[in-house]
mmCIF file of C-alpha atoms in Angstrom:
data_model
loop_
_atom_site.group_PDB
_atom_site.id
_atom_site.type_symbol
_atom_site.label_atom_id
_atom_site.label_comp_id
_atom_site.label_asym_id
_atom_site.label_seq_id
_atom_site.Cartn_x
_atom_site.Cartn_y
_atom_site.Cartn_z
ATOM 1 C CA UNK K 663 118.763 23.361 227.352
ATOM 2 C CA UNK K 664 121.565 21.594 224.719
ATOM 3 C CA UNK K 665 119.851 20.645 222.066
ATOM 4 C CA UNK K 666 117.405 23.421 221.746
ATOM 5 C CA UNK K 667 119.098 26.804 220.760
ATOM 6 C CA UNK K 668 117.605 28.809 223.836
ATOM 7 C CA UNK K 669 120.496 27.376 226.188
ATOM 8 C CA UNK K 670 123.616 26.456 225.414
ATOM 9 C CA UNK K 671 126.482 26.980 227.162
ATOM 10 C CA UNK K 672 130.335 27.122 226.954
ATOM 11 C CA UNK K 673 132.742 24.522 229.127
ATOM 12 C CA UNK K 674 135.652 22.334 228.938
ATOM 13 C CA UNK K 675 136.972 19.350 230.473
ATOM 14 C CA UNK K 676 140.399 16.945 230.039
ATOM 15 C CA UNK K 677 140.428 13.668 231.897
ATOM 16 C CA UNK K 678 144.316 12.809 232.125
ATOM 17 C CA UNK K 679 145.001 9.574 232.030
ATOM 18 C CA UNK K 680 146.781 7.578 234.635
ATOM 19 C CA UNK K 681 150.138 5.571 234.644
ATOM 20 C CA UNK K 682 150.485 1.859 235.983
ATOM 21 C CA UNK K 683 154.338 0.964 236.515
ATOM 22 C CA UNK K 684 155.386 -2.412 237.423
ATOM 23 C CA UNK K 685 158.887 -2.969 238.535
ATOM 24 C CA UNK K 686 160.895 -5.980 239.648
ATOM 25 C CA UNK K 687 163.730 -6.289 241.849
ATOM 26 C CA UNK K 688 167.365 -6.834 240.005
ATOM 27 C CA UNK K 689 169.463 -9.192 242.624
ATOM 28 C CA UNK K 690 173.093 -9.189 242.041
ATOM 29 C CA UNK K 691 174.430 -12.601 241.727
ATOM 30 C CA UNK K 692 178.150 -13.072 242.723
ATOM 31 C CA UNK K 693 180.325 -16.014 240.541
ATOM 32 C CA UNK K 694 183.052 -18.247 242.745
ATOM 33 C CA UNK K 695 186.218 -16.603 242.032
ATOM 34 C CA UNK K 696 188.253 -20.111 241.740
ATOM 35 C CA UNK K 697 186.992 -23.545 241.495
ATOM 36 C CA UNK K 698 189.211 -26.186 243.760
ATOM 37 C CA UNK K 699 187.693 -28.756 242.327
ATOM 38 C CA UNK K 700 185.405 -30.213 238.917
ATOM 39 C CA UNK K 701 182.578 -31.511 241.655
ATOM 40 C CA UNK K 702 182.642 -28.233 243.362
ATOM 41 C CA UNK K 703 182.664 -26.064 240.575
ATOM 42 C CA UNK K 704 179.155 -28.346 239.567
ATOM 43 C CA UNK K 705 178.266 -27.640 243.202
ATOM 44 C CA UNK K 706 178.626 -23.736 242.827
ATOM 45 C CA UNK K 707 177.002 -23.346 239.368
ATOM 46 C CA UNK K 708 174.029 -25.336 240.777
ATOM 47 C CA UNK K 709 173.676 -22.771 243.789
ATOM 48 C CA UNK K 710 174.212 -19.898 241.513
ATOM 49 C CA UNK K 711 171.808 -20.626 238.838
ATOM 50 C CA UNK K 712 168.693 -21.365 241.650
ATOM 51 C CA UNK K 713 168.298 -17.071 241.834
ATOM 52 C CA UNK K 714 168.691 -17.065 237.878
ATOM 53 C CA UNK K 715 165.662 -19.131 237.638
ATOM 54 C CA UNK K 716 163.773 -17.757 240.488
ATOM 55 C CA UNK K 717 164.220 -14.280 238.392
ATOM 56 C CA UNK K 718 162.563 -15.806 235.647
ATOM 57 C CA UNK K 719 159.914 -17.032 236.966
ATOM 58 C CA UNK K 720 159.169 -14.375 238.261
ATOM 59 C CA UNK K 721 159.442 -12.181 235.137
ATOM 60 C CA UNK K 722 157.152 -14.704 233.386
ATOM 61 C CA UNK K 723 154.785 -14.338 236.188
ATOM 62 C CA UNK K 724 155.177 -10.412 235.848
ATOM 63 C CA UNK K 725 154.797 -10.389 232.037
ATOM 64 C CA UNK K 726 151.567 -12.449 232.624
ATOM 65 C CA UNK K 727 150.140 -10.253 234.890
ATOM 66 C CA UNK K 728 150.749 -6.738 233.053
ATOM 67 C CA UNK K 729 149.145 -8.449 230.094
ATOM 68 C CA UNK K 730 145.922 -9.026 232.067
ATOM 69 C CA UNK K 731 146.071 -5.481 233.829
ATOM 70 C CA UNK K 732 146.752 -3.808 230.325
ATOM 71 C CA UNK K 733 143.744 -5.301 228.675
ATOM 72 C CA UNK K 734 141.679 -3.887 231.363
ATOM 73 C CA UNK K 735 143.172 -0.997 232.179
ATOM 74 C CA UNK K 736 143.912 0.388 228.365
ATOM 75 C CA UNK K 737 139.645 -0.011 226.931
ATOM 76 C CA UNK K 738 138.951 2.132 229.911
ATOM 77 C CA UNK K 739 141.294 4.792 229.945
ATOM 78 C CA UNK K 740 140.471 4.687 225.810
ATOM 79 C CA UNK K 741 136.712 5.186 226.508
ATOM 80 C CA UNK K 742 137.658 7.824 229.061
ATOM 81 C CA UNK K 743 139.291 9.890 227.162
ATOM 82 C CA UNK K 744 137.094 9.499 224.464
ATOM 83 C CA UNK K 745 138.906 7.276 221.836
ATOM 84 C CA UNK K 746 138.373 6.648 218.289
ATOM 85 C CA UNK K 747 135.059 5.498 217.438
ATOM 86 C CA UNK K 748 134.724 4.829 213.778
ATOM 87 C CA UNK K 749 131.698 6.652 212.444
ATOM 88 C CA UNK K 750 129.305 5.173 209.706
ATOM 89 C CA UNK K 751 127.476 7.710 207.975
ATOM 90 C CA UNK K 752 123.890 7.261 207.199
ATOM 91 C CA UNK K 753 122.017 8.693 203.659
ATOM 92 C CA UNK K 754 120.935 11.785 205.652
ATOM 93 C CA UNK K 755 124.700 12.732 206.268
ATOM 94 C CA UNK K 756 123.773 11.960 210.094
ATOM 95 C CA UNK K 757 127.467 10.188 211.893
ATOM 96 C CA UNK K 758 127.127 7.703 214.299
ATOM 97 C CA UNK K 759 129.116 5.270 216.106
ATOM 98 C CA UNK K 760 128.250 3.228 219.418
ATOM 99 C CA UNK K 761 130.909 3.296 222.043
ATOM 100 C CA UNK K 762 128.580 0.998 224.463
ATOM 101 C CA UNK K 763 125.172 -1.195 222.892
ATOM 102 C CA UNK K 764 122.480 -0.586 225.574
ATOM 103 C CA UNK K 765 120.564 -3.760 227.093
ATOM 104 C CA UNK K 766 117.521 -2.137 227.757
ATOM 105 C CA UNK K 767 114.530 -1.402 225.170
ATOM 106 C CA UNK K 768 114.996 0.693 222.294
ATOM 107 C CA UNK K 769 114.103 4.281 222.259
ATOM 108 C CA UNK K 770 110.570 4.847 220.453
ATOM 109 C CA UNK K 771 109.058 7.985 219.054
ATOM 110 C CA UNK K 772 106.741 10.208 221.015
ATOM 111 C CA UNK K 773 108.491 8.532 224.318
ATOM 112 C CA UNK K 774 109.578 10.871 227.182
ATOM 113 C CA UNK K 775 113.377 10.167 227.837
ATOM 114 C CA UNK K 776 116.152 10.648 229.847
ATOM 115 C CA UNK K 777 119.995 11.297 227.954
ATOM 116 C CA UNK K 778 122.652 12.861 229.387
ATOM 117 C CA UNK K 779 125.050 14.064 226.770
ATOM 118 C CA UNK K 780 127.970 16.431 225.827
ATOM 119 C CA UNK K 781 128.242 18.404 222.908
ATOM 120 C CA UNK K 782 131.342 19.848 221.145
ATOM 121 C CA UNK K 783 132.398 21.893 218.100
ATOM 122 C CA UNK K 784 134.360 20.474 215.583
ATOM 123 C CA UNK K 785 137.058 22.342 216.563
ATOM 124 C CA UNK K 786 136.268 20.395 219.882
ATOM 125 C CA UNK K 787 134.729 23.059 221.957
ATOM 126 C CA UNK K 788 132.415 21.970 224.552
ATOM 127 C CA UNK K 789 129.371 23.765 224.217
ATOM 128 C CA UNK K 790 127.554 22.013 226.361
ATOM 129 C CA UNK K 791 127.193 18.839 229.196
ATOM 130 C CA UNK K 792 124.370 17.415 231.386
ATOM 131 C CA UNK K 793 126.955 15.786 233.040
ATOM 132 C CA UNK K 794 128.102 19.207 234.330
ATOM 133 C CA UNK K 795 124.511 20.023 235.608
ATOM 134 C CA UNK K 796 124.447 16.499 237.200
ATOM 135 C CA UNK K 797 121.107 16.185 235.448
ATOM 136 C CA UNK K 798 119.905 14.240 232.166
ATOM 137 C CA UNK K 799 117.938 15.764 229.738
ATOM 138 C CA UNK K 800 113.757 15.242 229.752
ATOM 139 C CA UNK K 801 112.196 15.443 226.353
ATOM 140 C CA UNK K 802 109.539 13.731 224.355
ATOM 141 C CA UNK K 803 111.800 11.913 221.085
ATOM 142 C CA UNK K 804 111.086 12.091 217.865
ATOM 143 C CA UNK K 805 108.408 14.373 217.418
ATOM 144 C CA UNK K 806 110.730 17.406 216.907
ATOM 145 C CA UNK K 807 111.409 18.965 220.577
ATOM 146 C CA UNK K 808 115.244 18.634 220.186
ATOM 147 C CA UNK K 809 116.992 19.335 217.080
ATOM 148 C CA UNK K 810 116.801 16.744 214.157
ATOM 149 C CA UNK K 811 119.910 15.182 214.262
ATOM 150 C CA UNK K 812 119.373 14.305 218.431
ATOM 151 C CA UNK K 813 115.685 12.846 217.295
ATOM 152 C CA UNK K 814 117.417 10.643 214.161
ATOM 153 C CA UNK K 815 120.164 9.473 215.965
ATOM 154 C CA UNK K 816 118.149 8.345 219.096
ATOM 155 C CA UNK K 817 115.055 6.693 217.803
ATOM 156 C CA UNK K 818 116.857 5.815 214.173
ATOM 157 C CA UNK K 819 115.856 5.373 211.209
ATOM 158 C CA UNK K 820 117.465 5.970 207.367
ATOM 159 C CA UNK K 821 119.850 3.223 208.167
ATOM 160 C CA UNK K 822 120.379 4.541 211.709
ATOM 161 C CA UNK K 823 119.249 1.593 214.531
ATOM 162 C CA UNK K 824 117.814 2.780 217.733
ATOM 163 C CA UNK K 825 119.262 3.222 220.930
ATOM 164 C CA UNK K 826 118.860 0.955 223.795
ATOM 165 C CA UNK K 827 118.427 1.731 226.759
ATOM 166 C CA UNK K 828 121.998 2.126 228.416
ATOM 167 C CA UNK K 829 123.585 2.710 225.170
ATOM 168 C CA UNK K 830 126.365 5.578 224.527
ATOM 169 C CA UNK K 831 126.802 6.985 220.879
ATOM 170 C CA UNK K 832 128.501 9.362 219.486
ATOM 171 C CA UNK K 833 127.161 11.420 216.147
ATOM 172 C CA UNK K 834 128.095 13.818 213.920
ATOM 173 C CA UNK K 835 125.443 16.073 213.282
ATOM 174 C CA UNK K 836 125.619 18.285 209.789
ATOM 175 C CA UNK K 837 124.253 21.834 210.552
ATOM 176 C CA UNK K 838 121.027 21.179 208.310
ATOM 177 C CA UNK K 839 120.122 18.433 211.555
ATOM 178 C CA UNK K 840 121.613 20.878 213.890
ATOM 179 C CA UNK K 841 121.076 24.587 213.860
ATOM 180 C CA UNK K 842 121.588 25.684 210.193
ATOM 181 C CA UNK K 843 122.359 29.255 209.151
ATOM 182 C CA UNK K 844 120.579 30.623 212.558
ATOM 183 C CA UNK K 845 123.572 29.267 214.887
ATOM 184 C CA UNK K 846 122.402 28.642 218.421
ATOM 185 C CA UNK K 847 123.015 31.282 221.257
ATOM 186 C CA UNK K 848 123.732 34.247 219.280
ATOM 187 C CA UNK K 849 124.198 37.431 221.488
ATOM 188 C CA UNK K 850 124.445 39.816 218.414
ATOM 189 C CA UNK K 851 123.962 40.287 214.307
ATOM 190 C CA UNK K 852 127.493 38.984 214.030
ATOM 191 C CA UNK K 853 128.102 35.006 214.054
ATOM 192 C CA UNK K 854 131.178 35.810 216.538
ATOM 193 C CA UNK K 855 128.515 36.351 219.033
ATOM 194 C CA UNK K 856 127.314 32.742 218.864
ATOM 195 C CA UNK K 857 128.054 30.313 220.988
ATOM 196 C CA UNK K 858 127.557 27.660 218.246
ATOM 197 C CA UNK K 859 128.349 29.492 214.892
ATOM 198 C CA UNK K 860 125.565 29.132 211.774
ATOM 199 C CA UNK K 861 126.307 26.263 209.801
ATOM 200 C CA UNK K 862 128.553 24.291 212.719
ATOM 201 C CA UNK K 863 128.698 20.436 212.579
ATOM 202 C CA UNK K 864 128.019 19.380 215.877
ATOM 203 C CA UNK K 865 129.646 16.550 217.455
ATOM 204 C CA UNK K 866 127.421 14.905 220.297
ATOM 205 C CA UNK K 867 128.323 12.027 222.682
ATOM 206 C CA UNK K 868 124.776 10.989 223.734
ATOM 207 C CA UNK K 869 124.040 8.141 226.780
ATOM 208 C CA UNK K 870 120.181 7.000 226.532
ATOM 209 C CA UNK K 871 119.525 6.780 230.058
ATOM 210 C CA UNK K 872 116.057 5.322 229.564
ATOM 211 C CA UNK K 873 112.238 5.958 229.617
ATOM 212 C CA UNK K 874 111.280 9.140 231.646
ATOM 213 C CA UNK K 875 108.400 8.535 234.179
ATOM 214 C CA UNK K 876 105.937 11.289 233.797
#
């Protein structure tokens, strides 16, 4: 189980991200070698320039079109990969930032929840990902079954708001709201032996799924 020190496991993941090309066609256009005469010189340049403009249009259209593609296609591959999120830092020394504001109610204390969520080490090790088991996380928020950073930045609170339901947030957790000194997973006396070291800052990406039924 993540965020309580009994289970916590190593993995890793990269999401590449993908390429969108957009080419256009280059027709040659070929110039009269002589002109007989003033009114058909007119006549040729006329001809000529209809592919000229047809290009341009065309490349206006094109420009248009990657603009509107780009502005869709660049905030997702950004979230994706996990972008910058600017983090405000609350009293407590608790990071948070909200990549998505939820629609649904906000988290309360003492509710049972659902949250997917990955965690990583600063170093960005992932320690840890529902989304790996295909299966949020069930716990009662708030009243201390997860560690204290996971209860703060869910339900809020010291400047923190609460999640809504549907939300995704990232936080930085200092170790005193993660695991302290103890480190989580610890196979040994030596701190190598833990899979989250004592004192670690955490770094969580959290998804409030919503109320749990139960």
């Amino acid at each position: 189980m993540a965020p309580s020190a009994a289970a916590a496991a190593a993995a890793a993941t990269a999401s590449p991200l993908s390429r969108l090309l957009l080419s256009l066609p280059n027709p040659s256009v070929k110039l009269p070698v002589s002109s007989p005469s003033r009114n058909a010189g007119a006549a040729v340049a006329a001809k000529n320039s209809t592919p000229v403009v047809a290009l341009r249009r065309r490349e206006a259209v094109a420009a248009v079109l990657s603009a509107a593609i780009l502005s869709h296609v660049l905030p997702a591959a950004a979230e994706a990969s996990g972008g910058e999120c600017p983090l405000e830092v609350a009293p407590n020394g608790l990071a948070f930032c909200d990549r998505v504001v939820g629609t649904g109610a906000a988290a309360e204390q003492g509710q049972l929840i659902k949250a997917h969520y990955t965690g990583r080490l600063e170093d960005g090790t992932v320690f840890d990902s529902s989304y790996k088991r295909g299966k949020p996380l069930t716990f009662r928020v708030g009243v201390g079954e997860v560690i204290k950073g996971w209860d703060q930045g869910i339900v809020g609170g010291e400047g923190i708001p609460p999640m809504l339901a549907g939300g995704k947030r990232s936080l930085r957790l200092p170790p005193e709201l993660a695991y302290g000194a103890r480190g989580a997973g610890c196979r040994g006396w030596e701190p190598t032996s833990c899979v989250i070291p004592p004192n670690s800052t955490l770094l969580f990406d959290v998804e409030y799924v919503g109320r749990a039924v139960g």
